[in-house]
Amino acid sequence: MSIGLREEAAVPGTALARGGARRRRRGRSRYPFWFFLPAFAVFFVFFLVPTFSSFYYSFTRWTLFDATWIGLDNFKQFFQEPALTSSLWHTLVYAVVTSGTKVVLGMLLAVLLTSSVWGRAFMRSVVFFPVLVSTIGVGLIFAVLMEPDQGLINDALGLVGIEGPRWLVDPKYALLSVALVDVWKGVGIATVIYIAGIVSIPREFYDAARVDGASAYTSFRYITLPLAWPATMTVIILSLIGGLRSFDLIWAMTRGGPGFTSDVIASVIYKQYQAGFYGLSTAGNVVLFLLVTAIVLPLFAFLNRRTVEL
């Protein structure tokens, strides 16, 4: 004991440091962790419980009052649906077109709205305004505007000698017409994300490029594009998830028509629910959940490898 005391005395502050560490360990309060409980409760009730319940009920034939276990029958029947193959293709096309267009337009608008353009603040408000409008309201309004014979869009095209297409009643244009409206409504979010990414780039990079004689295109290609990659990755992931899960705008504008030409997986699921096949529609939701996960997670891992560090 005396040897230990002499050793601690020989190293000033050792005993005090050890005592302070022991007091910190004993005095560490669990009080901050209680603040996680409200968020965890919301996450548990509104995400975990519905998710696991959906997986269970997808193996049953259920109503509001009872459920009968039937195994994989719902999934077998779902994949035998004649509209499933076409709706899966439509879902992928819709998601790729909307997300790709939002990436390109969002970047171009963000570059414009971070420059010294006149009326920049007003233009930012105009670009973001469609995001605030109800999706169902947008769908109903554009369904009227795109009416082939009396719609305002075709009337405006007719004034300049262009015969407008039958936007929502021609099978060749129906899905892409809804996709264009989706882009118009959602590009504001992509623009805001890109603006945040661009303004976070240090101005010294642009000043150095200007001193070296770089053009605006060169600065955009070698500074803005690579250093705004985190924003690009965010826009791609969010837009792709939204496109794969899209339902409300498509249903408001075409209800999956004409025929099944604009049906997506979500609209097929809803039609099954309307018909009273609750277990079958739940199985469809599980399939959609697994599809989104199977596409987004590998894509996120791939895109994350290209992140540029400042």
CSV table of C-alpha atoms in Angstrom, one decimal:
chain,number,residue,atom,x,y,z
A,1,MET,CA,0.0,0.0,0.0
A,2,SER,CA,2.8,2.4,0.9
A,3,ILE,CA,4.6,1.7,-2.4
A,4,GLY,CA,1.4,2.4,-4.4
A,5,LEU,CA,0.9,5.7,-2.5
A,6,ARG,CA,4.5,6.7,-3.1
A,7,GLU,CA,4.1,5.9,-6.9
A,8,GLU,CA,1.0,8.0,-7.1
A,9,ALA,CA,2.7,10.8,-5.2
A,10,ALA,CA,5.6,10.6,-7.6
A,11,VAL,CA,3.3,11.3,-10.6
A,12,PRO,CA,1.5,14.5,-9.7
A,13,GLY,CA,-2.2,14.5,-10.5
A,14,THR,CA,-2.5,10.8,-11.1
A,15,ALA,CA,-4.7,10.0,-8.1
A,16,LEU,CA,-6.8,13.1,-8.8
A,17,ALA,CA,-7.3,12.2,-12.5
A,18,ARG,CA,-8.4,8.6,-11.6
A,19,GLY,CA,-10.8,9.9,-9.0
A,20,GLY,CA,-12.3,12.4,-11.4
A,21,ALA,CA,-12.7,9.6,-14.0
A,22,ARG,CA,-14.5,7.4,-11.4
A,23,ARG,CA,-16.8,10.2,-10.4
A,24,ARG,CA,-17.6,10.9,-14.0
A,25,ARG,CA,-18.5,7.3,-14.6
A,26,ARG,CA,-20.6,7.2,-11.5
A,27,GLY,CA,-22.2,10.6,-12.1
A,28,ARG,CA,-23.1,10.0,-15.8
A,29,SER,CA,-26.8,10.7,-16.0
A,30,ARG,CA,-29.2,8.8,-18.2
A,31,TYR,CA,-31.4,11.8,-18.3
A,32,PRO,CA,-30.5,12.9,-21.9
A,33,PHE,CA,-31.6,9.5,-23.2
A,34,TRP,CA,-35.1,10.1,-22.1
A,35,PHE,CA,-35.4,12.7,-24.8
A,36,PHE,CA,-35.1,9.9,-27.4
A,37,LEU,CA,-38.3,8.3,-26.1
A,38,PRO,CA,-40.9,10.5,-27.9
A,39,ALA,CA,-39.2,10.1,-31.2
A,40,PHE,CA,-38.7,6.3,-30.7
A,41,ALA,CA,-42.4,6.0,-29.7
A,42,VAL,CA,-43.5,7.8,-32.9
A,43,PHE,CA,-41.2,5.7,-35.0
A,44,PHE,CA,-42.4,2.5,-33.3
A,45,VAL,CA,-46.1,3.2,-33.6
A,46,PHE,CA,-46.2,4.7,-37.1
A,47,PHE,CA,-43.4,2.7,-38.8
A,48,LEU,CA,-42.3,-0.5,-37.1
A,49,VAL,CA,-45.8,-1.7,-36.0
A,50,PRO,CA,-47.4,-1.1,-39.4
A,51,THR,CA,-44.4,-2.6,-41.3
A,52,PHE,CA,-44.4,-5.8,-39.3
A,53,SER,CA,-48.2,-6.0,-39.3
A,54,SER,CA,-48.2,-5.7,-43.1
A,55,PHE,CA,-45.7,-8.6,-43.4
A,56,TYR,CA,-48.0,-10.7,-41.3
A,57,TYR,CA,-51.3,-9.8,-42.9
A,58,SER,CA,-49.8,-10.3,-46.4
A,59,PHE,CA,-49.9,-14.1,-45.6
A,60,THR,CA,-53.5,-14.0,-44.5
A,61,ARG,CA,-57.0,-13.4,-46.0
A,62,TRP,CA,-58.2,-10.8,-43.6
A,63,THR,CA,-61.1,-8.4,-43.0
A,64,LEU,CA,-61.6,-5.9,-40.2
A,65,PHE,CA,-62.8,-8.6,-37.9
A,66,ASP,CA,-60.8,-11.7,-38.6
A,67,ALA,CA,-57.7,-13.1,-40.4
A,68,THR,CA,-57.1,-16.6,-41.9
A,69,TRP,CA,-53.5,-17.8,-42.6
A,70,ILE,CA,-53.1,-18.8,-46.2
A,71,GLY,CA,-49.3,-18.7,-46.7
A,72,LEU,CA,-48.0,-17.5,-50.0
A,73,ASP,CA,-51.3,-17.6,-51.8
A,74,ASN,CA,-51.6,-13.8,-51.9
A,75,PHE,CA,-48.2,-13.4,-53.5
A,76,LYS,CA,-48.9,-16.1,-56.1
A,77,GLN,CA,-52.2,-14.5,-57.0
A,78,PHE,CA,-50.6,-11.0,-57.1
A,79,PHE,CA,-47.9,-12.1,-59.5
A,80,GLN,CA,-50.6,-13.8,-61.7
A,81,GLU,CA,-52.4,-10.4,-62.1
A,82,PRO,CA,-52.4,-9.6,-65.8
A,83,ALA,CA,-51.8,-5.9,-65.2
A,84,LEU,CA,-48.8,-6.5,-62.9
A,85,THR,CA,-46.1,-6.9,-65.6
A,86,SER,CA,-47.1,-3.7,-67.4
A,87,SER,CA,-47.6,-1.8,-64.1
A,88,LEU,CA,-44.1,-2.8,-63.0
A,89,TRP,CA,-42.6,-1.5,-66.3
A,90,HIS,CA,-44.7,1.7,-66.0
A,91,THR,CA,-43.4,2.2,-62.4
A,92,LEU,CA,-39.8,1.9,-63.4
A,93,VAL,CA,-40.2,4.2,-66.5
A,94,TYR,CA,-42.1,6.8,-64.4
A,95,ALA,CA,-39.5,6.7,-61.6
A,96,VAL,CA,-36.5,7.0,-64.0
A,97,VAL,CA,-38.1,9.8,-66.1
A,98,THR,CA,-39.2,11.9,-63.2
A,99,SER,CA,-36.1,11.5,-61.1
A,100,GLY,CA,-33.7,12.1,-64.1
A,101,THR,CA,-35.6,15.2,-65.2
A,102,LYS,CA,-35.7,16.6,-61.7
A,103,VAL,CA,-31.9,16.1,-61.4
A,104,VAL,CA,-31.2,18.0,-64.6
A,105,LEU,CA,-33.8,20.8,-64.2
A,106,GLY,CA,-33.0,21.2,-60.5
A,107,MET,CA,-29.3,21.6,-61.1
A,108,LEU,CA,-29.9,24.1,-64.0
A,109,LEU,CA,-32.4,26.2,-62.0
A,110,ALA,CA,-30.1,26.1,-58.9
A,111,VAL,CA,-27.2,27.4,-61.0
A,112,LEU,CA,-29.4,30.2,-62.4
A,113,LEU,CA,-30.9,31.1,-59.0
A,114,THR,CA,-27.5,31.3,-57.3
A,115,SER,CA,-26.1,33.7,-59.9
A,116,SER,CA,-26.6,37.4,-60.1
A,117,VAL,CA,-29.8,37.2,-62.0
A,118,TRP,CA,-32.4,40.0,-61.6
A,119,GLY,CA,-35.4,39.0,-59.4
A,120,ARG,CA,-33.6,36.0,-57.9
A,121,ALA,CA,-35.6,35.9,-54.7
A,122,PHE,CA,-38.9,36.1,-56.5
A,123,MET,CA,-37.9,33.4,-59.0
A,124,ARG,CA,-37.0,31.1,-56.1
A,125,SER,CA,-40.5,31.6,-54.7
A,126,VAL,CA,-42.1,30.9,-58.1
A,127,VAL,CA,-40.0,27.7,-58.5
A,128,PHE,CA,-40.9,26.4,-55.1
A,129,PHE,CA,-44.6,27.3,-55.1
A,130,PRO,CA,-45.9,24.2,-56.8
A,131,VAL,CA,-44.5,22.1,-54.0
A,132,LEU,CA,-46.9,23.7,-51.6
A,133,VAL,CA,-50.0,22.9,-53.7
A,134,SER,CA,-52.0,19.8,-53.0
A,135,THR,CA,-51.1,16.9,-55.3
A,136,ILE,CA,-54.7,16.0,-55.8
A,137,GLY,CA,-55.5,19.6,-56.7
A,138,VAL,CA,-52.6,19.7,-59.2
A,139,GLY,CA,-53.8,16.5,-60.8
A,140,LEU,CA,-57.4,17.7,-61.2
A,141,ILE,CA,-56.3,21.1,-62.6
A,142,PHE,CA,-53.9,19.6,-65.1
A,143,ALA,CA,-56.5,17.0,-66.1
A,144,VAL,CA,-58.7,19.9,-67.2
A,145,LEU,CA,-55.8,21.8,-68.8
A,146,MET,CA,-54.7,18.8,-70.8
A,147,GLU,CA,-58.2,18.0,-72.1
A,148,PRO,CA,-57.6,17.3,-75.8
A,149,ASP,CA,-60.5,19.3,-77.4
A,150,GLN,CA,-61.1,22.1,-75.0
A,151,GLY,CA,-58.1,22.2,-72.7
A,152,LEU,CA,-56.2,25.4,-72.4
A,153,ILE,CA,-52.8,23.8,-73.2
A,154,ASN,CA,-53.9,22.6,-76.7
A,155,ASP,CA,-55.8,25.8,-77.3
A,156,ALA,CA,-52.5,27.7,-76.6
A,157,LEU,CA,-50.6,25.4,-79.0
A,158,GLY,CA,-53.3,25.9,-81.6
A,159,LEU,CA,-52.7,29.7,-81.6
A,160,VAL,CA,-49.1,29.1,-82.9
A,161,GLY,CA,-50.2,26.4,-85.4
A,162,ILE,CA,-49.3,23.3,-83.4
A,163,GLU,CA,-51.8,20.5,-83.0
A,164,GLY,CA,-51.5,19.4,-79.4
A,165,PRO,CA,-51.5,15.7,-78.6
A,166,ARG,CA,-54.3,13.9,-76.8
A,167,TRP,CA,-52.3,14.1,-73.5
A,168,LEU,CA,-54.2,11.8,-71.2
A,169,VAL,CA,-56.4,9.8,-73.5
A,170,ASP,CA,-53.7,8.6,-75.9
A,171,PRO,CA,-51.9,5.5,-74.6
A,172,LYS,CA,-48.6,6.7,-76.0
A,173,TYR,CA,-48.7,10.0,-74.0
A,174,ALA,CA,-50.7,9.3,-70.8
A,175,LEU,CA,-47.9,8.1,-68.5
A,176,LEU,CA,-45.4,10.6,-69.8
A,177,SER,CA,-47.9,13.5,-69.5
A,178,VAL,CA,-48.4,12.6,-65.8
A,179,ALA,CA,-44.6,12.4,-65.4
A,180,LEU,CA,-44.3,15.9,-66.8
A,181,VAL,CA,-46.8,17.3,-64.3
A,182,ASP,CA,-44.9,15.4,-61.5
A,183,VAL,CA,-41.7,17.1,-62.5
A,184,TRP,CA,-43.4,20.5,-62.6
A,185,LYS,CA,-44.7,20.0,-59.1
A,186,GLY,CA,-41.6,18.4,-57.5
A,187,VAL,CA,-38.7,20.2,-59.2
A,188,GLY,CA,-38.8,22.9,-56.5
A,189,ILE,CA,-37.6,20.5,-53.9
A,190,ALA,CA,-34.7,19.4,-56.1
A,191,THR,CA,-33.8,23.1,-56.8
A,192,VAL,CA,-33.7,24.0,-53.1
A,193,ILE,CA,-31.5,21.0,-52.3
A,194,TYR,CA,-29.1,22.0,-55.1
A,195,ILE,CA,-29.1,25.6,-54.0
A,196,ALA,CA,-28.0,24.5,-50.5
A,197,GLY,CA,-25.3,22.4,-52.1
A,198,ILE,CA,-24.0,25.1,-54.4
A,199,VAL,CA,-23.9,27.9,-51.8
A,200,SER,CA,-21.9,25.6,-49.4
A,201,ILE,CA,-19.0,25.4,-52.0
A,202,PRO,CA,-16.2,27.8,-50.9
A,203,ARG,CA,-16.1,30.8,-53.2
A,204,GLU,CA,-12.3,30.6,-53.2
A,205,PHE,CA,-12.5,27.7,-55.7
A,206,TYR,CA,-14.5,29.9,-58.2
A,207,ASP,CA,-12.1,32.9,-57.6
A,208,ALA,CA,-9.1,30.7,-58.3
A,209,ALA,CA,-10.7,29.3,-61.4
A,210,ARG,CA,-11.5,32.8,-62.6
A,211,VAL,CA,-7.9,34.0,-62.1
A,212,ASP,CA,-6.7,31.0,-64.1
A,213,GLY,CA,-9.0,32.0,-67.0
A,214,ALA,CA,-11.6,29.3,-66.6
A,215,SER,CA,-14.9,29.8,-68.4
A,216,ALA,CA,-18.3,29.5,-66.7
A,217,TYR,CA,-18.8,26.1,-68.3
A,218,THR,CA,-15.4,24.9,-67.0
A,219,SER,CA,-16.1,26.1,-63.5
A,220,PHE,CA,-19.5,24.4,-63.7
A,221,ARG,CA,-18.0,21.1,-64.9
A,222,TYR,CA,-15.0,20.9,-62.6
A,223,ILE,CA,-16.2,22.7,-59.5
A,224,THR,CA,-19.9,22.8,-59.2
A,225,LEU,CA,-20.8,19.3,-60.5
A,226,PRO,CA,-18.3,17.3,-58.4
A,227,LEU,CA,-18.6,19.4,-55.2
A,228,ALA,CA,-22.4,19.4,-55.4
A,229,TRP,CA,-22.4,15.6,-55.7
A,230,PRO,CA,-24.0,15.1,-52.2
A,231,ALA,CA,-26.9,17.2,-53.3
A,232,THR,CA,-27.2,15.3,-56.5
A,233,MET,CA,-27.2,12.0,-54.6
A,234,THR,CA,-29.9,13.3,-52.3
A,235,VAL,CA,-32.1,14.4,-55.2
A,236,ILE,CA,-31.7,11.1,-57.1
A,237,ILE,CA,-32.6,9.0,-54.0
A,238,LEU,CA,-35.6,11.1,-52.9
A,239,SER,CA,-36.9,11.5,-56.4
A,240,LEU,CA,-36.5,7.8,-57.2
A,241,ILE,CA,-38.3,6.7,-54.0
A,242,GLY,CA,-41.1,9.2,-54.7
A,243,GLY,CA,-41.4,8.0,-58.3
A,244,LEU,CA,-41.5,4.3,-57.4
A,245,ARG,CA,-44.2,5.0,-54.8
A,246,SER,CA,-46.2,7.5,-56.8
A,247,PHE,CA,-50.0,7.0,-56.8
A,248,ASP,CA,-52.0,10.1,-56.0
A,249,LEU,CA,-51.1,12.2,-59.0
A,250,ILE,CA,-51.6,9.3,-61.4
A,251,TRP,CA,-54.9,8.4,-59.9
A,252,ALA,CA,-56.2,12.0,-59.9
A,253,MET,CA,-55.3,12.5,-63.6
A,254,THR,CA,-55.9,9.1,-65.3
A,255,ARG,CA,-56.9,6.5,-62.7
A,256,GLY,CA,-54.5,4.2,-64.5
A,257,GLY,CA,-56.1,4.7,-67.9
A,258,PRO,CA,-56.7,4.7,-70.7
A,259,GLY,CA,-57.0,1.0,-70.2
A,260,PHE,CA,-54.0,0.0,-68.1
A,261,THR,CA,-51.5,2.2,-70.0
A,262,SER,CA,-50.7,4.4,-67.0
A,263,ASP,CA,-51.2,1.8,-64.2
A,264,VAL,CA,-48.3,1.6,-61.7
A,265,ILE,CA,-47.9,-0.9,-58.9
A,266,ALA,CA,-49.5,1.4,-56.4
A,267,SER,CA,-52.6,1.9,-58.5
A,268,VAL,CA,-52.9,-1.9,-59.0
A,269,ILE,CA,-52.7,-2.3,-55.2
A,270,TYR,CA,-55.4,0.3,-54.7
A,271,LYS,CA,-57.7,-1.3,-57.2
A,272,GLN,CA,-57.4,-4.6,-55.4
A,273,TYR,CA,-58.2,-2.9,-52.1
A,274,GLN,CA,-61.2,-1.3,-53.7
A,275,ALA,CA,-62.4,-4.7,-54.7
A,276,GLY,CA,-62.2,-6.0,-51.2
A,277,PHE,CA,-59.1,-8.1,-51.6
A,278,TYR,CA,-57.4,-6.8,-48.5
A,279,GLY,CA,-54.8,-9.6,-48.1
A,280,LEU,CA,-53.9,-9.4,-51.7
A,281,SER,CA,-53.4,-5.6,-51.6
A,282,THR,CA,-51.3,-6.0,-48.5
A,283,ALA,CA,-49.1,-8.5,-50.3
A,284,GLY,CA,-48.8,-5.9,-53.1
A,285,ASN,CA,-47.6,-3.3,-50.6
A,286,VAL,CA,-45.0,-5.7,-49.3
A,287,VAL,CA,-43.8,-6.4,-52.9
A,288,LEU,CA,-43.6,-2.6,-53.5
A,289,PHE,CA,-41.7,-2.1,-50.2
A,290,LEU,CA,-39.2,-4.8,-51.1
A,291,LEU,CA,-38.8,-3.4,-54.7
A,292,VAL,CA,-38.0,0.1,-53.4
A,293,THR,CA,-35.6,-1.3,-50.9
A,294,ALA,CA,-33.9,-3.6,-53.5
A,295,ILE,CA,-33.4,-0.6,-55.8
A,296,VAL,CA,-32.6,2.2,-53.4
A,297,LEU,CA,-30.1,0.6,-51.0
A,298,PRO,CA,-27.6,-0.7,-53.6
A,299,LEU,CA,-28.0,2.6,-55.6
A,300,PHE,CA,-27.3,4.6,-52.4
A,301,ALA,CA,-24.2,2.5,-51.7
A,302,PHE,CA,-23.0,3.0,-55.3
A,303,LEU,CA,-23.6,6.7,-55.3
A,304,ASN,CA,-22.1,7.2,-51.9
A,305,ARG,CA,-18.7,6.0,-53.2
A,306,ARG,CA,-18.4,9.0,-55.4
A,307,THR,CA,-18.9,11.6,-52.7
A,308,VAL,CA,-16.3,14.4,-53.0
A,309,GLU,CA,-14.7,15.6,-49.8
A,310,LEU,CA,-14.0,19.3,-49.6
